[in-house]
PDB file of C-alpha atoms in Angstrom:
ATOM      1  CA  MET A   1      50.303  43.710 -39.732  1.00 40.00           C
ATOM      2  CA  LYS A   2      52.560  41.202 -41.459  1.00 44.00           C
ATOM      3  CA  ALA A   3      53.524  38.992 -38.532  1.00 44.00           C
ATOM      4  CA  ARG A   4      51.352  35.929 -38.118  1.00 47.00           C
ATOM      5  CA  ALA A   5      51.423  33.255 -35.486  1.00 48.00           C
ATOM      6  CA  GLY A   6      52.945  30.169 -37.050  1.00 62.00           C
ATOM      7  CA  ALA A   7      52.910  26.578 -35.978  1.00 74.00           C
ATOM      8  CA  GLY A   8      55.337  25.559 -33.294  1.00 81.00           C
ATOM      9  CA  PRO A   9      56.507  26.787 -29.916  1.00 90.00           C
ATOM     10  CA  LEU A  10      57.004  30.419 -28.973  1.00 94.00           C
ATOM     11  CA  ARG A  11      60.581  31.460 -29.643  1.00 97.00           C
ATOM     12  CA  ARG A  12      62.318  34.679 -28.668  1.00 97.00           C
ATOM     13  CA  LEU A  13      65.268  36.394 -30.301  1.00 98.00           C
ATOM     14  CA  ILE A  14      66.922  39.051 -28.166  1.00 98.00           C
ATOM     15  CA  VAL A  15      69.178  41.387 -30.123  1.00 98.00           C
ATOM     16  CA  LEU A  16      71.754  43.302 -28.046  1.00 98.00           C
ATOM     17  CA  ARG A  17      74.009  45.911 -29.585  1.00 98.00           C
ATOM     18  CA  HIS A  18      77.366  46.024 -27.808  1.00 98.00           C
ATOM     19  CA  ALA A  19      77.892  48.741 -25.204  1.00 98.00           C
ATOM     20  CA  LYS A  20      79.761  51.982 -25.924  1.00 97.00           C
ATOM     21  CA  SER A  21      83.288  51.307 -27.141  1.00 97.00           C
ATOM     22  CA  ALA A  22      86.526  53.240 -26.901  1.00 97.00           C
ATOM     23  CA  TRP A  23      88.610  54.387 -29.871  1.00 96.00           C
ATOM     24  CA  PRO A  24      92.246  53.915 -28.775  1.00 95.00           C
ATOM     25  CA  VAL A  25      94.800  55.158 -31.298  1.00 96.00           C
ATOM     26  CA  GLY A  26      96.394  52.385 -33.320  1.00 96.00           C
ATOM     27  CA  VAL A  27      94.014  49.660 -32.126  1.00 96.00           C
ATOM     28  CA  PRO A  28      92.315  47.707 -34.938  1.00 97.00           C
ATOM     29  CA  ASP A  29      88.514  47.955 -34.983  1.00 96.00           C
ATOM     30  CA  HIS A  30      88.035  44.308 -34.002  1.00 97.00           C
ATOM     31  CA  GLU A  31      90.182  44.823 -30.882  1.00 97.00           C
ATOM     32  CA  ARG A  32      88.567  48.022 -29.565  1.00 97.00           C
ATOM     33  CA  PRO A  33      87.500  47.626 -25.899  1.00 98.00           C
ATOM     34  CA  LEU A  34      84.543  49.122 -24.087  1.00 98.00           C
ATOM     35  CA  ALA A  35      84.701  52.737 -22.991  1.00 97.00           C
ATOM     36  CA  PRO A  36      84.010  53.579 -19.320  1.00 97.00           C
ATOM     37  CA  ARG A  37      80.358  54.243 -20.196  1.00 96.00           C
ATOM     38  CA  GLY A  38      80.169  50.860 -21.917  1.00 97.00           C
ATOM     39  CA  ARG A  39      81.513  49.182 -18.788  1.00 97.00           C
ATOM     40  CA  ARG A  40      78.622  50.765 -16.861  1.00 97.00           C
ATOM     41  CA  ASP A  41      75.953  50.058 -19.484  1.00 98.00           C
ATOM     42  CA  ALA A  42      76.757  46.388 -20.177  1.00 98.00           C
ATOM     43  CA  PRO A  43      75.859  45.192 -16.644  1.00 98.00           C
ATOM     44  CA  ALA A  44      72.683  47.303 -16.878  1.00 97.00           C
ATOM     45  CA  ALA A  45      71.794  45.323 -20.014  1.00 97.00           C
ATOM     46  CA  GLY A  46      72.187  42.102 -18.061  1.00 97.00           C
ATOM     47  CA  ARG A  47      69.944  43.411 -15.307  1.00 96.00           C
ATOM     48  CA  ALA A  48      67.376  44.580 -17.868  1.00 96.00           C
ATOM     49  CA  LEU A  49      67.143  41.076 -19.320  1.00 96.00           C
ATOM     50  CA  ALA A  50      66.749  39.589 -15.834  1.00 95.00           C
ATOM     51  CA  ASP A  51      64.089  42.178 -14.934  1.00 94.00           C
ATOM     52  CA  ALA A  52      62.220  41.369 -18.159  1.00 93.00           C
ATOM     53  CA  ASP A  53      62.349  37.665 -17.227  1.00 91.00           C
ATOM     54  CA  CYS A  54      63.963  37.056 -20.597  1.00 92.00           C
ATOM     55  CA  LEU A  55      67.224  35.260 -19.934  1.00 94.00           C
ATOM     56  CA  PRO A  56      68.500  33.315 -22.940  1.00 97.00           C
ATOM     57  CA  ASP A  57      69.040  29.587 -23.290  1.00 97.00           C
ATOM     58  CA  LEU A  58      71.989  30.315 -25.590  1.00 98.00           C
ATOM     59  CA  ALA A  59      74.003  33.387 -26.579  1.00 98.00           C
ATOM     60  CA  VAL A  60      75.769  33.973 -29.869  1.00 98.00           C
ATOM     61  CA  CYS A  61      78.329  36.761 -29.663  1.00 98.00           C
ATOM     62  CA  SER A  62      80.596  38.546 -32.110  1.00 98.00           C
ATOM     63  CA  THR A  63      84.290  37.849 -31.650  1.00 98.00           C
ATOM     64  CA  ALA A  64      85.073  41.590 -31.422  1.00 98.00           C
ATOM     65  CA  VAL A  65      86.494  42.597 -28.040  1.00 98.00           C
ATOM     66  CA  ARG A  66      83.754  45.164 -27.322  1.00 98.00           C
ATOM     67  CA  ALA A  67      81.016  42.583 -27.966  1.00 98.00           C
ATOM     68  CA  ARG A  68      82.740  39.916 -25.880  1.00 98.00           C
ATOM     69  CA  GLN A  69      83.172  42.366 -22.985  1.00 98.00           C
ATOM     70  CA  THR A  70      79.512  43.378 -23.267  1.00 98.00           C
ATOM     71  CA  TRP A  71      78.488  39.720 -23.066  1.00 98.00           C
ATOM     72  CA  GLU A  72      80.780  39.001 -20.098  1.00 98.00           C
ATOM     73  CA  LEU A  73      79.584  42.004 -18.070  1.00 98.00           C
ATOM     74  CA  ALA A  74      75.896  41.390 -18.878  1.00 97.00           C
ATOM     75  CA  ALA A  75      76.067  37.656 -18.130  1.00 97.00           C
ATOM     76  CA  ALA A  76      77.854  38.324 -14.823  1.00 97.00           C
ATOM     77  CA  GLU A  77      74.550  39.793 -13.586  1.00 96.00           C
ATOM     78  CA  TRP A  78      72.829  36.382 -13.776  1.00 94.00           C
ATOM     79  CA  GLY A  79      73.149  33.471 -11.375  1.00 90.00           C
ATOM     80  CA  THR A  80      74.000  30.926 -14.038  1.00 91.00           C
ATOM     81  CA  PRO A  81      74.797  32.318 -17.483  1.00 92.00           C
ATOM     82  CA  PRO A  82      73.809  30.209 -20.478  1.00 95.00           C
ATOM     83  CA  PRO A  83      76.318  28.751 -22.903  1.00 97.00           C
ATOM     84  CA  VAL A  84      77.837  31.242 -25.338  1.00 98.00           C
ATOM     85  CA  ARG A  85      79.109  30.674 -28.859  1.00 98.00           C
ATOM     86  CA  HIS A  86      81.537  33.272 -30.219  1.00 98.00           C
ATOM     87  CA  ASP A  87      81.010  33.509 -33.959  1.00 98.00           C
ATOM     88  CA  ALA A  88      83.282  35.552 -36.224  1.00 97.00           C
ATOM     89  CA  ARG A  89      80.477  35.868 -38.771  1.00 97.00           C
ATOM     90  CA  VAL A  90      78.568  38.224 -36.441  1.00 98.00           C
ATOM     91  CA  TYR A  91      81.343  40.834 -36.639  1.00 97.00           C
ATOM     92  CA  ALA A  92      80.562  43.383 -39.390  1.00 92.00           C
ATOM     93  CA  ALA A  93      77.758  41.129 -40.644  1.00 96.00           C
ATOM     94  CA  GLU A  94      74.826  42.161 -42.789  1.00 97.00           C
ATOM     95  CA  VAL A  95      71.312  40.720 -42.510  1.00 97.00           C
ATOM     96  CA  PRO A  96      71.867  37.581 -44.651  1.00 97.00           C
ATOM     97  CA  GLU A  97      74.865  36.499 -42.544  1.00 97.00           C
ATOM     98  CA  LEU A  98      73.116  37.286 -39.260  1.00 98.00           C
ATOM     99  CA  LEU A  99      70.010  35.399 -40.321  1.00 97.00           C
ATOM    100  CA  GLU A 100      72.170  32.420 -41.299  1.00 97.00           C
ATOM    101  CA  VAL A 101      73.750  32.415 -37.824  1.00 98.00           C
ATOM    102  CA  VAL A 102      70.346  32.637 -36.104  1.00 98.00           C
ATOM    103  CA  ARG A 103      68.866  29.865 -38.256  1.00 97.00           C
ATOM    104  CA  GLU A 104      71.622  27.490 -37.085  1.00 97.00           C
ATOM    105  CA  THR A 105      70.334  27.659 -33.509  1.00 97.00           C
ATOM    106  CA  PRO A 106      69.463  24.228 -32.071  1.00 96.00           C
ATOM    107  CA  ASP A 107      65.719  23.566 -31.923  1.00 94.00           C
ATOM    108  CA  ARG A 108      65.806  22.984 -28.142  1.00 95.00           C
ATOM    109  CA  VAL A 109      66.677  26.690 -27.656  1.00 97.00           C
ATOM    110  CA  ARG A 110      63.577  28.802 -27.041  1.00 96.00           C
ATOM    111  CA  THR A 111      65.326  32.116 -26.295  1.00 97.00           C
ATOM    112  CA  LEU A 112      68.442  33.194 -28.189  1.00 98.00           C
ATOM    113  CA  LEU A 113      70.570  36.253 -27.411  1.00 98.00           C
ATOM    114  CA  LEU A 114      72.532  37.747 -30.312  1.00 98.00           C
ATOM    115  CA  VAL A 115      75.284  40.218 -29.317  1.00 98.00           C
ATOM    116  CA  GLY A 116      76.749  42.218 -32.166  1.00 98.00           C
ATOM    117  CA  HIS A 117      77.047  45.454 -34.068  1.00 98.00           C
ATOM    118  CA  ASN A 118      75.242  48.076 -36.087  1.00 97.00           C
ATOM    119  CA  PRO A 119      74.118  48.623 -38.748  1.00 97.00           C
ATOM    120  CA  GLY A 120      73.566  44.863 -39.138  1.00 97.00           C
ATOM    121  CA  LEU A 121      71.601  44.332 -35.919  1.00 97.00           C
ATOM    122  CA  GLU A 122      69.252  47.256 -36.517  1.00 97.00           C
ATOM    123  CA  GLU A 123      68.599  46.080 -40.067  1.00 97.00           C
ATOM    124  CA  LEU A 124      67.993  42.509 -38.828  1.00 97.00           C
ATOM    125  CA  VAL A 125      65.385  43.707 -36.328  1.00 97.00           C
ATOM    126  CA  LEU A 126      63.631  45.798 -38.980  1.00 97.00           C
ATOM    127  CA  ASP A 127      63.760  42.902 -41.448  1.00 97.00           C
ATOM    128  CA  LEU A 128      62.328  40.303 -39.067  1.00 97.00           C
ATOM    129  CA  ALA A 129      59.657  42.442 -37.403  1.00 96.00           C
ATOM    130  CA  GLY A 130      56.405  42.224 -39.306  1.00 92.00           C
ATOM    131  CA  ASP A 131      54.744  44.214 -36.549  1.00 93.00           C
ATOM    132  CA  ALA A 132      55.467  45.696 -33.126  1.00 92.00           C
ATOM    133  CA  LEU A 133      53.837  46.590 -29.860  1.00 91.00           C
ATOM    134  CA  ASP A 134      53.424  50.291 -29.198  1.00 89.00           C
ATOM    135  CA  ASP A 135      55.932  52.348 -31.188  1.00 90.00           C
ATOM    136  CA  ALA A 136      58.935  50.011 -30.870  1.00 91.00           C
ATOM    137  CA  LEU A 137      59.477  49.789 -34.644  1.00 91.00           C
ATOM    138  CA  ASP A 138      59.536  53.564 -34.977  1.00 90.00           C
ATOM    139  CA  GLU A 139      62.029  53.705 -32.129  1.00 92.00           C
ATOM    140  CA  VAL A 140      64.347  51.216 -33.863  1.00 94.00           C
ATOM    141  CA  ARG A 141      64.064  53.146 -37.129  1.00 92.00           C
ATOM    142  CA  THR A 142      64.942  56.364 -35.307  1.00 93.00           C
ATOM    143  CA  LYS A 143      67.937  54.994 -33.418  1.00 94.00           C
ATOM    144  CA  PHE A 144      69.330  51.661 -32.236  1.00 96.00           C
ATOM    145  CA  PRO A 145      72.042  52.960 -29.894  1.00 97.00           C
ATOM    146  CA  THR A 146      74.753  51.104 -28.036  1.00 97.00           C
ATOM    147  CA  SER A 147      73.327  48.816 -25.329  1.00 97.00           C
ATOM    148  CA  ALA A 148      69.948  48.739 -27.076  1.00 97.00           C
ATOM    149  CA  ILE A 149      68.019  45.502 -26.598  1.00 98.00           C
ATOM    150  CA  ALA A 150      65.288  44.460 -29.044  1.00 97.00           C
ATOM    151  CA  PHE A 151      62.904  41.659 -28.082  1.00 97.00           C
ATOM    152  CA  LEU A 152      61.436  39.669 -30.983  1.00 97.00           C
ATOM    153  CA  SER A 153      58.903  36.836 -30.578  1.00 97.00           C
ATOM    154  CA  TRP A 154      57.679  34.323 -33.134  1.00 95.00           C
ATOM    155  CA  HIS A 155      56.258  30.812 -33.403  1.00 94.00           C
ATOM    156  CA  GLY A 156      58.104  28.172 -35.354  1.00 92.00           C
ATOM    157  CA  PRO A 157      59.019  24.495 -35.251  1.00 92.00           C
ATOM    158  CA  THR A 158      62.705  25.262 -35.874  1.00 94.00           C
ATOM    159  CA  TRP A 159      64.951  28.308 -35.993  1.00 96.00           C
ATOM    160  CA  SER A 160      65.592  27.605 -39.646  1.00 95.00           C
ATOM    161  CA  ALA A 161      61.958  28.594 -40.275  1.00 93.00           C
ATOM    162  CA  LEU A 162      62.518  32.192 -39.118  1.00 95.00           C
ATOM    163  CA  ALA A 163      61.816  34.480 -42.067  1.00 94.00           C
ATOM    164  CA  PRO A 164      61.573  38.224 -42.722  1.00 95.00           C
ATOM    165  CA  GLY A 165      58.378  39.801 -41.438  1.00 95.00           C
ATOM    166  CA  THR A 166      57.366  36.847 -39.248  1.00 94.00           C
ATOM    167  CA  ALA A 167      58.357  38.159 -35.811  1.00 96.00           C
ATOM    168  CA  LEU A 168      56.677  40.558 -33.430  1.00 96.00           C
ATOM    169  CA  LEU A 169      58.899  43.258 -31.901  1.00 97.00           C
ATOM    170  CA  THR A 170      57.567  43.272 -28.349  1.00 96.00           C
ATOM    171  CA  ASP A 171      59.901  45.793 -26.735  1.00 95.00           C
ATOM    172  CA  LEU A 172      62.971  47.964 -27.125  1.00 96.00           C
ATOM    173  CA  ILE A 173      65.058  48.862 -24.088  1.00 95.00           C
ATOM    174  CA  VAL A 174      68.182  50.994 -23.934  1.00 95.00           C
ATOM    175  CA  ALA A 175      70.298  49.914 -20.964  1.00 94.00           C
ATOM    176  CA  ARG A 176      72.160  52.686 -19.173  1.00 94.00           C
ATOM    177  CA  GLY A 177      74.329  52.417 -16.099  1.00 88.00           C
ATOM    178  CA  ARG A 178      74.756  55.274 -13.693  1.00 81.00           C
ATOM    179  CA  LYS A 179      78.030  57.154 -13.535  1.00 75.00           C
ATOM    180  CA  GLN A 180      79.649  56.743 -10.133  1.00 65.00           C
ATOM    181  CA  THR A 181      79.734  59.965  -8.164  1.00 51.00           C
ATOM    182  CA  GLU A 182      81.469  60.649  -4.905  1.00 43.00           C
ATOM    183  CA  GLY A 183      79.512  58.979  -2.134  1.00 43.00           C
ATOM    184  CA  ALA A 184      77.005  57.367  -4.501  1.00 42.00           C
ATOM    185  CA  LYS A 185      77.014  53.808  -5.721  1.00 43.00           C
ATOM    186  CA  GLY A 186      74.715  51.639  -7.757  1.00 42.00           C
ATOM    187  CA  THR A 187      73.139  51.822 -11.157  1.00 39.00           C
ATOM    188  CA  LYS A 188      69.828  52.812 -12.503  1.00 44.00           C
ATOM    189  CA  GLY A 189      67.936  50.226 -14.480  1.00 50.00           C
ATOM    190  CA  ALA A 190      67.338  50.149 -18.179  1.00 53.00           C
ATOM    191  CA  LYS A 191      64.966  52.644 -19.656  1.00 54.00           C
ATOM    192  CA  ARG A 192      62.433  52.254 -22.364  1.00 51.00           C
ATOM    193  CA  ALA A 193      63.640  53.704 -25.642  1.00 47.00           C
ATOM    194  CA  LYS A 194      60.827  56.243 -25.708  1.00 37.00           C
ATOM    195  CA  GLU A 195      61.823  57.812 -22.398  1.00 36.00           C
TER     196      GLU A 195
END
């Protein structure tokens, strides 16, 4: 176990991969919207965060259309969404850029939501997690699909103190919405990655 409790308050980093996107012909990657499945899964991600009692104080979201739509649909599931900062650096970012963005978080923020893309998000989770509960690390290594939510906890006086191997991966959830069928409405909740 590499993760150790540090000095300072408990902080949580929630990492949300954008929901399933469409691939329209002639549309640049940055402008690709969510696919119908993504439009079902993104609200399920919002509900999963509410059910886990893990709503963020601040969200940082990629500027890509599919990430912005994921954020908007997820946040619409909460009574009062937190402030959001759209940051172009999150789009197509690797771990060093993502870590730089996270470390700029104001110290008053205890729970940060990062909405972005793979492979950067998966690699960030694996880099930060010194240990995990149950088999969450193995699950991330196996697959970090669209609408996956990783929950990382750590203690630190400031976000700038967050370093590789210092966080505990407490859970991994894959949010899935239910396809509407004739005469049926509603969505099923998120499911644990191992299910």
